[in-house]
Short mmCIF file of C-alpha atoms and ligand atoms in Angstrom, two decimals:
data_model
loop_
_atom_site.label_atom_id
_atom_site.label_comp_id
_atom_site.label_asym_id
_atom_site.label_seq_id
_atom_site.Cartn_x
_atom_site.Cartn_y
_atom_site.Cartn_z
CA UNK B 1 61.30 79.54 96.99
CA UNK B 2 64.83 80.69 96.15
CA UNK B 3 65.90 84.11 97.46
CA UNK B 4 66.73 86.01 94.30
CA UNK B 5 67.88 89.20 95.96
CA UNK B 6 71.51 90.04 96.59
CA UNK B 7 72.98 92.42 99.12
CA UNK B 8 75.31 94.03 96.66
CA UNK B 9 75.44 93.68 92.86
CA UNK B 10 78.39 95.20 90.91
CA UNK B 11 77.84 96.09 87.31
CA UNK B 12 81.00 96.43 85.29
CA UNK B 13 80.06 98.23 82.05
CA UNK B 14 76.87 100.29 81.97
CA UNK B 15 75.93 100.38 78.32
CA UNK B 16 72.73 98.95 76.77
CA UNK B 17 72.95 95.62 78.71
CA UNK B 18 74.49 96.89 81.94
CA UNK B 19 72.04 99.75 82.23
CA UNK B 20 69.09 97.47 81.45
CA UNK B 21 70.22 95.24 84.26
CA UNK B 22 70.51 98.24 86.58
CA UNK B 23 66.97 99.30 85.77
CA UNK B 24 65.43 95.83 86.25
CA UNK B 25 67.44 95.14 89.47
CA UNK B 26 66.10 98.43 90.85
CA UNK B 27 62.48 97.94 89.69
CA UNK B 28 62.36 94.39 91.04
CA UNK B 29 64.28 95.08 94.20
CA UNK B 30 66.95 92.45 93.37
CA UNK B 31 69.74 94.12 95.31
CA UNK B 32 70.17 96.44 98.35
CA UNK B 33 73.13 98.18 96.70
CA UNK B 34 74.08 98.53 92.99
CA UNK B 35 77.62 99.55 92.35
CA UNK B 36 78.59 100.68 88.88
CA UNK B 37 81.97 100.83 87.13
CA UNK B 38 82.68 101.83 83.61
CA UNK B 39 85.70 102.85 81.54
CA UNK B 40 85.16 106.54 80.92
CA UNK B 41 84.15 109.47 83.15
CA UNK B 42 81.62 110.56 80.46
CA UNK B 43 79.67 107.29 80.59
CA UNK B 44 79.97 107.22 84.39
CA UNK B 45 78.46 110.69 84.61
CA UNK B 46 75.64 109.67 82.31
CA UNK B 47 74.84 106.71 84.52
CA UNK B 48 74.96 108.91 87.63
CA UNK B 49 72.59 111.49 86.06
CA UNK B 50 70.16 108.65 85.18
CA UNK B 51 70.35 107.42 88.80
CA UNK B 52 71.18 103.88 87.74
CA UNK B 53 73.09 102.89 90.85
CA UNK B 54 74.06 103.60 94.44
CA UNK B 55 77.82 104.10 93.93
CA UNK B 56 79.92 104.91 90.90
CA UNK B 57 83.54 104.53 89.97
CA UNK B 58 85.94 104.16 86.97
CA UNK B 59 87.99 101.62 89.01
CA UNK B 60 86.63 98.12 88.36
CA UNK B 61 88.27 96.64 91.46
CA UNK B 62 86.59 99.26 93.66
CA UNK B 63 83.13 98.42 92.43
CA UNK B 64 83.41 94.72 93.20
CA UNK B 65 84.36 95.03 96.83
CA UNK B 66 81.87 93.13 99.03
CA UNK B 67 79.68 92.40 96.03
CA UNK B 68 77.81 88.99 96.03
CA UNK B 69 77.06 89.13 92.32
CA UNK B 70 79.32 90.74 89.70
CA UNK B 71 77.97 91.09 86.16
CA UNK B 72 80.48 92.08 83.50
CA UNK B 73 78.82 93.80 80.46
CA UNK B 74 81.78 95.04 78.40
CA UNK B 75 82.85 94.30 74.79
CA UNK B 76 84.09 90.69 74.72
CA UNK B 77 87.62 91.73 73.95
CA UNK B 78 87.89 93.57 77.30
CA UNK B 79 86.82 90.55 79.37
CA UNK B 80 90.34 89.34 80.25
CA UNK B 81 91.48 92.80 81.32
CA UNK B 82 88.35 93.26 83.57
CA UNK B 83 88.95 89.84 85.14
CA UNK B 84 92.49 90.88 85.84
CA UNK B 85 91.34 94.16 87.38
CA UNK B 86 88.89 92.64 89.78
CA UNK B 87 90.51 89.32 90.66
CA UNK B 88 92.18 90.38 93.90
CA UNK B 89 89.15 92.28 95.27
CA UNK B 90 86.45 89.68 94.86
CA UNK B 91 84.61 88.51 97.94
CA UNK B 92 85.00 84.84 98.72
CA UNK B 93 81.90 82.91 97.48
CA UNK B 94 80.81 85.69 95.11
CA UNK B 95 79.22 84.83 91.74
CA UNK B 96 80.94 86.33 88.74
CA UNK B 97 79.09 86.26 85.51
CA UNK B 98 79.15 88.03 82.14
CA UNK B 99 76.79 88.82 79.27
CA UNK B 100 79.18 88.51 76.36
CA UNK B 101 77.90 87.40 72.94
CA UNK B 102 80.80 84.97 72.63
CA UNK B 103 81.47 82.29 75.24
CA UNK B 104 84.52 80.08 74.53
CA UNK B 105 86.90 83.08 74.17
CA UNK B 106 85.43 84.89 77.16
CA UNK B 107 85.97 81.82 79.33
CA UNK B 108 89.52 81.42 78.01
CA UNK B 109 90.21 85.08 78.80
CA UNK B 110 88.65 85.21 82.23
CA UNK B 111 88.96 81.83 83.92
CA UNK B 112 92.74 81.83 84.38
CA UNK B 113 92.56 85.31 85.97
CA UNK B 114 89.84 84.58 88.54
CA UNK B 115 90.51 83.09 92.00
CA UNK B 116 89.27 79.53 92.91
CA UNK B 117 87.12 80.68 95.87
CA UNK B 118 84.48 82.46 93.69
CA UNK B 119 81.86 81.04 91.33
CA UNK B 120 82.41 81.95 87.72
CA UNK B 121 79.26 81.20 85.62
CA UNK B 122 79.42 82.64 82.08
CA UNK B 123 76.17 83.78 80.53
CA UNK B 124 74.56 85.47 77.55
CA UNK B 125 71.13 87.08 77.49
CA UNK B 126 69.91 86.86 73.91
CA UNK B 127 68.29 90.30 74.07
CA UNK B 128 69.43 93.51 72.57
CA UNK B 129 68.85 96.45 70.28
CA UNK B 130 71.03 98.41 67.85
CA UNK B 131 71.53 101.15 70.46
CA UNK B 132 74.28 101.47 73.02
CA UNK B 133 75.20 103.39 76.13
CA UNK B 134 73.45 103.96 79.51
CA UNK B 135 70.51 105.82 77.97
CA UNK B 136 69.71 103.02 75.66
CA UNK B 137 68.77 100.44 78.35
CA UNK B 138 65.27 99.63 79.57
CA UNK B 139 63.94 97.47 82.42
CA UNK B 140 61.95 95.07 80.16
CA UNK B 141 64.78 94.27 77.72
CA UNK B 142 65.07 90.64 79.00
CA UNK B 143 61.40 89.83 79.25
CA UNK B 144 60.58 86.53 77.45
CA UNK B 145 64.14 86.38 76.05
CA UNK B 146 66.44 83.41 76.47
CA UNK B 147 69.44 83.77 78.71
CA UNK B 148 71.97 81.04 77.93
CA UNK B 149 74.25 80.00 80.75
CA UNK B 150 77.35 77.98 79.85
CA UNK B 151 78.37 76.48 83.22
CA UNK B 152 81.88 75.17 83.55
CA UNK B 153 82.63 71.58 84.75
CA UNK B 154 82.35 71.46 88.52
CA UNK B 155 80.04 74.43 88.83
CA UNK B 156 78.25 74.58 92.23
CA UNK B 157 74.65 73.70 91.50
CA UNK B 158 73.19 75.90 94.20
CA UNK B 159 74.99 78.93 92.75
CA UNK B 160 73.77 77.98 89.27
CA UNK B 161 70.24 77.90 90.58
CA UNK B 162 70.77 81.29 92.34
CA UNK B 163 72.02 82.92 89.11
CA UNK B 164 69.21 81.31 87.06
CA UNK B 165 66.64 82.59 89.59
CA UNK B 166 68.13 86.08 89.20
CA UNK B 167 67.74 85.95 85.38
CA UNK B 168 64.22 84.53 85.69
CA UNK B 169 63.34 87.47 88.01
CA UNK B 170 64.64 89.74 85.23
CA UNK B 171 62.05 88.13 82.89
CA UNK B 172 64.32 85.66 81.08
CA UNK B 173 63.89 82.02 80.12
CA UNK B 174 67.04 79.98 80.98
CA UNK B 175 68.85 77.40 78.95
CA UNK B 176 72.28 75.74 79.31
CA UNK B 177 74.62 75.18 76.48
CA UNK B 178 78.20 74.01 75.91
CA UNK B 179 80.30 77.19 75.20
CA UNK B 180 81.53 76.00 71.76
CA UNK B 181 78.07 74.97 70.66
CA UNK B 182 76.69 78.36 71.93
CA UNK B 183 79.29 80.13 69.71
CA UNK B 184 78.32 78.16 66.60
CA UNK B 185 74.56 78.74 67.18
CA UNK B 186 75.05 82.45 67.79
CA UNK B 187 77.38 82.68 64.77
CA UNK B 188 74.48 81.64 62.42
CA UNK B 189 71.55 83.35 64.22
CA UNK B 190 73.24 86.61 65.07
CA UNK B 191 76.82 87.14 64.03
CA UNK B 192 76.55 86.16 60.36
CA UNK B 193 73.32 88.17 59.80
CA UNK B 194 75.10 91.30 61.24
CA UNK B 195 78.15 90.59 58.99
CA UNK B 196 75.80 90.31 55.96
CA UNK B 197 74.15 93.60 56.97
CA UNK B 198 77.47 95.39 57.23
CA UNK B 199 78.56 93.95 53.92
CA UNK B 200 75.43 94.74 51.92
CA UNK B 201 75.55 98.30 52.99
CA UNK B 202 79.21 98.52 51.91
CA UNK B 203 78.25 97.00 48.55
CA UNK B 204 75.34 99.49 48.00
CA UNK B 205 77.52 102.45 49.03
CA UNK B 206 80.30 101.36 46.62
CA UNK B 207 77.77 100.86 43.82
CA UNK B 208 76.44 104.40 44.47
CA UNK B 209 79.92 105.86 44.32
CA UNK B 210 80.94 104.02 41.17
CA UNK B 211 77.73 105.00 39.34
CA UNK B 212 77.77 108.47 40.87
CA UNK B 213 74.04 108.10 41.36
CA UNK B 214 71.45 108.09 44.17
CA UNK B 215 71.04 104.54 45.41
CA UNK B 216 70.73 104.77 49.18
CA UNK B 217 68.12 107.56 48.87
CA UNK B 218 65.71 104.90 47.47
CA UNK B 219 66.20 102.50 50.36
CA UNK B 220 63.17 100.19 50.74
CA UNK B 221 62.12 98.10 53.66
CA UNK B 222 64.46 95.08 53.08
CA UNK B 223 67.52 97.35 52.82
CA UNK B 224 66.31 99.44 55.72
CA UNK B 225 66.15 96.32 57.93
CA UNK B 226 69.83 95.73 57.10
CA UNK B 227 70.75 99.33 57.90
CA UNK B 228 69.10 98.95 61.31
CA UNK B 229 71.25 95.85 62.03
CA UNK B 230 74.38 97.59 60.68
CA UNK B 231 73.92 100.60 62.97
CA UNK B 232 74.96 98.43 65.97
CA UNK B 233 77.98 99.38 68.02
CA UNK B 234 81.18 98.89 65.97
CA UNK B 235 83.35 98.04 68.98
CA UNK B 236 81.00 95.29 70.05
CA UNK B 237 80.83 93.79 66.55
CA UNK B 238 84.57 94.13 65.88
CA UNK B 239 85.10 92.11 69.04
CA UNK B 240 82.48 89.53 68.19
CA UNK B 241 84.17 88.93 64.84
CA UNK B 242 87.67 88.77 66.29
CA UNK B 243 86.73 86.60 69.29
CA UNK B 244 84.29 84.19 67.61
CA UNK B 245 86.42 83.90 64.48
CA UNK B 246 86.34 80.08 63.94
CA UNK B 247 82.58 79.62 64.45
CA UNK B 248 81.86 82.66 62.23
CA UNK B 249 84.19 81.38 59.45
CA UNK B 250 82.52 77.92 59.64
CA UNK B 251 79.01 79.39 59.32
CA UNK B 252 80.09 81.86 56.60
CA UNK B 253 81.47 78.82 54.72
CA UNK B 254 78.08 77.06 54.94
CA UNK B 255 76.32 80.27 54.04
CA UNK B 256 78.54 80.68 50.96
CA UNK B 257 77.80 77.14 49.77
CA UNK B 258 74.01 77.69 50.14
CA UNK B 259 74.27 81.08 48.38
CA UNK B 260 76.03 79.40 45.46
CA UNK B 261 73.10 76.92 45.16
CA UNK B 262 70.59 79.83 45.28
CA UNK B 263 72.58 81.73 42.65
CA UNK B 264 72.59 78.64 40.46
CA UNK B 265 68.80 78.26 40.85
CA UNK B 266 68.32 81.88 39.83
CA UNK B 267 70.68 81.55 36.84
CA UNK B 268 69.10 78.27 35.77
CA UNK B 269 65.55 79.65 36.14
CA UNK B 270 64.67 76.88 38.64
CA UNK B 271 61.50 78.40 39.94
CA UNK B 272 60.50 75.23 41.90
CA UNK B 273 63.77 75.38 43.94
CA UNK B 274 63.30 79.09 44.64
CA UNK B 275 59.64 78.57 45.63
CA UNK B 276 60.52 75.72 48.01
CA UNK B 277 63.34 77.72 49.64
CA UNK B 278 61.16 80.86 50.08
CA UNK B 279 58.26 78.73 51.42
CA UNK B 280 60.44 77.03 54.04
CA UNK B 281 61.81 80.43 55.10
CA UNK B 282 58.29 81.77 55.53
CA UNK B 283 57.37 78.84 57.77
CA UNK B 284 60.36 79.52 59.95
CA UNK B 285 59.45 83.18 60.20
CA UNK B 286 55.90 82.27 61.32
CA UNK B 287 57.24 79.93 64.00
CA UNK B 288 59.55 82.69 65.35
CA UNK B 289 56.58 85.10 65.67
CA UNK B 290 54.40 82.34 67.19
CA UNK B 291 57.08 81.65 69.86
CA UNK B 292 57.07 85.45 70.58
CA UNK B 293 60.78 85.90 69.68
CA UNK B 294 59.66 88.72 67.38
CA UNK B 295 56.56 90.59 66.46
CA UNK B 296 54.76 90.38 63.13
CA UNK B 297 54.67 94.13 62.40
CA UNK B 298 57.77 95.99 61.11
P1 LIG N 301 77.68 99.19 75.15
O1 LIG N 301 76.31 99.78 75.27
O2 LIG N 301 78.61 99.70 74.09
O3 LIG N 301 78.39 99.36 76.59
C1 LIG N 301 79.63 98.86 76.84
C2 LIG N 301 80.10 99.23 78.25
O4 LIG N 301 81.29 98.64 78.56
C3 LIG N 301 80.33 100.76 78.37
O5 LIG N 301 79.85 101.14 79.67
C4 LIG N 301 81.84 100.82 78.32
O6 LIG N 301 82.43 101.88 79.00
C5 LIG N 301 82.19 99.60 79.06
N1 LIG N 301 83.54 99.16 79.03
C6 LIG N 301 84.29 98.92 77.95
N2 LIG N 301 85.53 98.51 78.33
C7 LIG N 301 85.54 98.49 79.66
C8 LIG N 301 86.51 98.15 80.65
N3 LIG N 301 87.70 97.69 80.32
N4 LIG N 301 86.16 98.30 82.00
C9 LIG N 301 84.94 98.76 82.34
N5 LIG N 301 83.97 99.01 81.46
C10 LIG N 301 84.26 98.92 80.09
O7 LIG N 301 77.60 97.62 74.95
P2 LIG N 301 76.43 96.57 75.26
O8 LIG N 301 75.54 96.54 74.05
O9 LIG N 301 75.89 96.82 76.61
O10 LIG N 301 77.27 95.15 75.27
C11 LIG N 301 77.95 94.75 76.32
C12 LIG N 301 78.19 93.25 76.24
O11 LIG N 301 76.94 92.64 76.09
C13 LIG N 301 79.05 92.85 75.01
O12 LIG N 301 79.95 91.85 75.42
C14 LIG N 301 78.05 92.26 74.05
O13 LIG N 301 78.63 91.28 73.26
C15 LIG N 301 76.95 91.76 74.94
N6 LIG N 301 75.64 91.68 74.37
C16 LIG N 301 75.21 92.77 73.67
C17 LIG N 301 73.90 92.75 73.11
C18 LIG N 301 73.40 93.83 72.23
O14 LIG N 301 72.47 93.68 71.47
N7 LIG N 301 73.92 95.00 72.36
C19 LIG N 301 73.09 91.65 73.37
C20 LIG N 301 73.56 90.60 74.19
C21 LIG N 301 74.82 90.65 74.73
P3 LIG N 301 82.68 103.36 78.41
O15 LIG N 301 81.46 103.79 77.72
O16 LIG N 301 82.90 104.15 79.70
O17 LIG N 301 83.85 103.29 77.52
#
């Protein structure tokens, strides 16, 4: 059996993901010491009041001293700056990982900054909510959720097993993907849906303004689902769009082509085409519920 516990884990960023990690690490005894670093004093104080760690700092390099595992949970655009901050203070042989929703760009930002005597293994737990900050986290966030690792060529297999064992102890299921493929997959299953949500709300709001009438007040369940998605953290989603640009544009292109076909079926009164599409979508929804990636109730 692999030893999943670490002597010291450093968490850089203590928002939804970082604070969920702090909680599960504590509840499952996965580290003797949790050090926490975040950008602002306010967030640090919140983390301290919640008792999420054993030591607290706003200096990233201070948090990583003597740490065996460093988990970076910051908006993807800050990854390079964090890697630069910590590079010179990392313990030889430590594992450095991240949770960013984008992989190729995070690797491009971080890898050149990090020393060669540590193990950099990028990752992405596909688990989240629309809330952010230290209070938003919870220990069961990762249970039965995939954690995608995107190991780089030459990755030490023992260290990969150790990091996998850590995520499994947090409740996750592990898979490995190539970073570029990860970014394409996430573009269609997560990034484009959020962009559509942000866009549809903008369209509804403009329609309301132009018509000077109540539109949003009548929001029904479909629209409400979009508003939930669109209430996610603007910094995180700005960065996802900026740092996964090519994959998102590729998937938006495909989406646009399919939307044009749907539009044409509606215009042409092609009920069979609409029925087929909606039936296929319903089957996919059922398979997602059956595989426990979502629940059947709203
Ligand atoms: P969050 O709740 O907004 O928290 C972000 C944290 O990063 C805050 O503690 C923030 O500090 C800190 N931070 C920002 N810049 C920093 C810097 N230069 N140095 C140190 N700390 C810094 O965000 P989150 O939802 O946890 O997301 C974190 C990462 O997880 C993102 O890369 C995101 O793509 C990924 N992710 C998110 C989800 C999701 O559903 N939310 C799911 C999977 C993966 P201050 O508050 O002090 O400014």
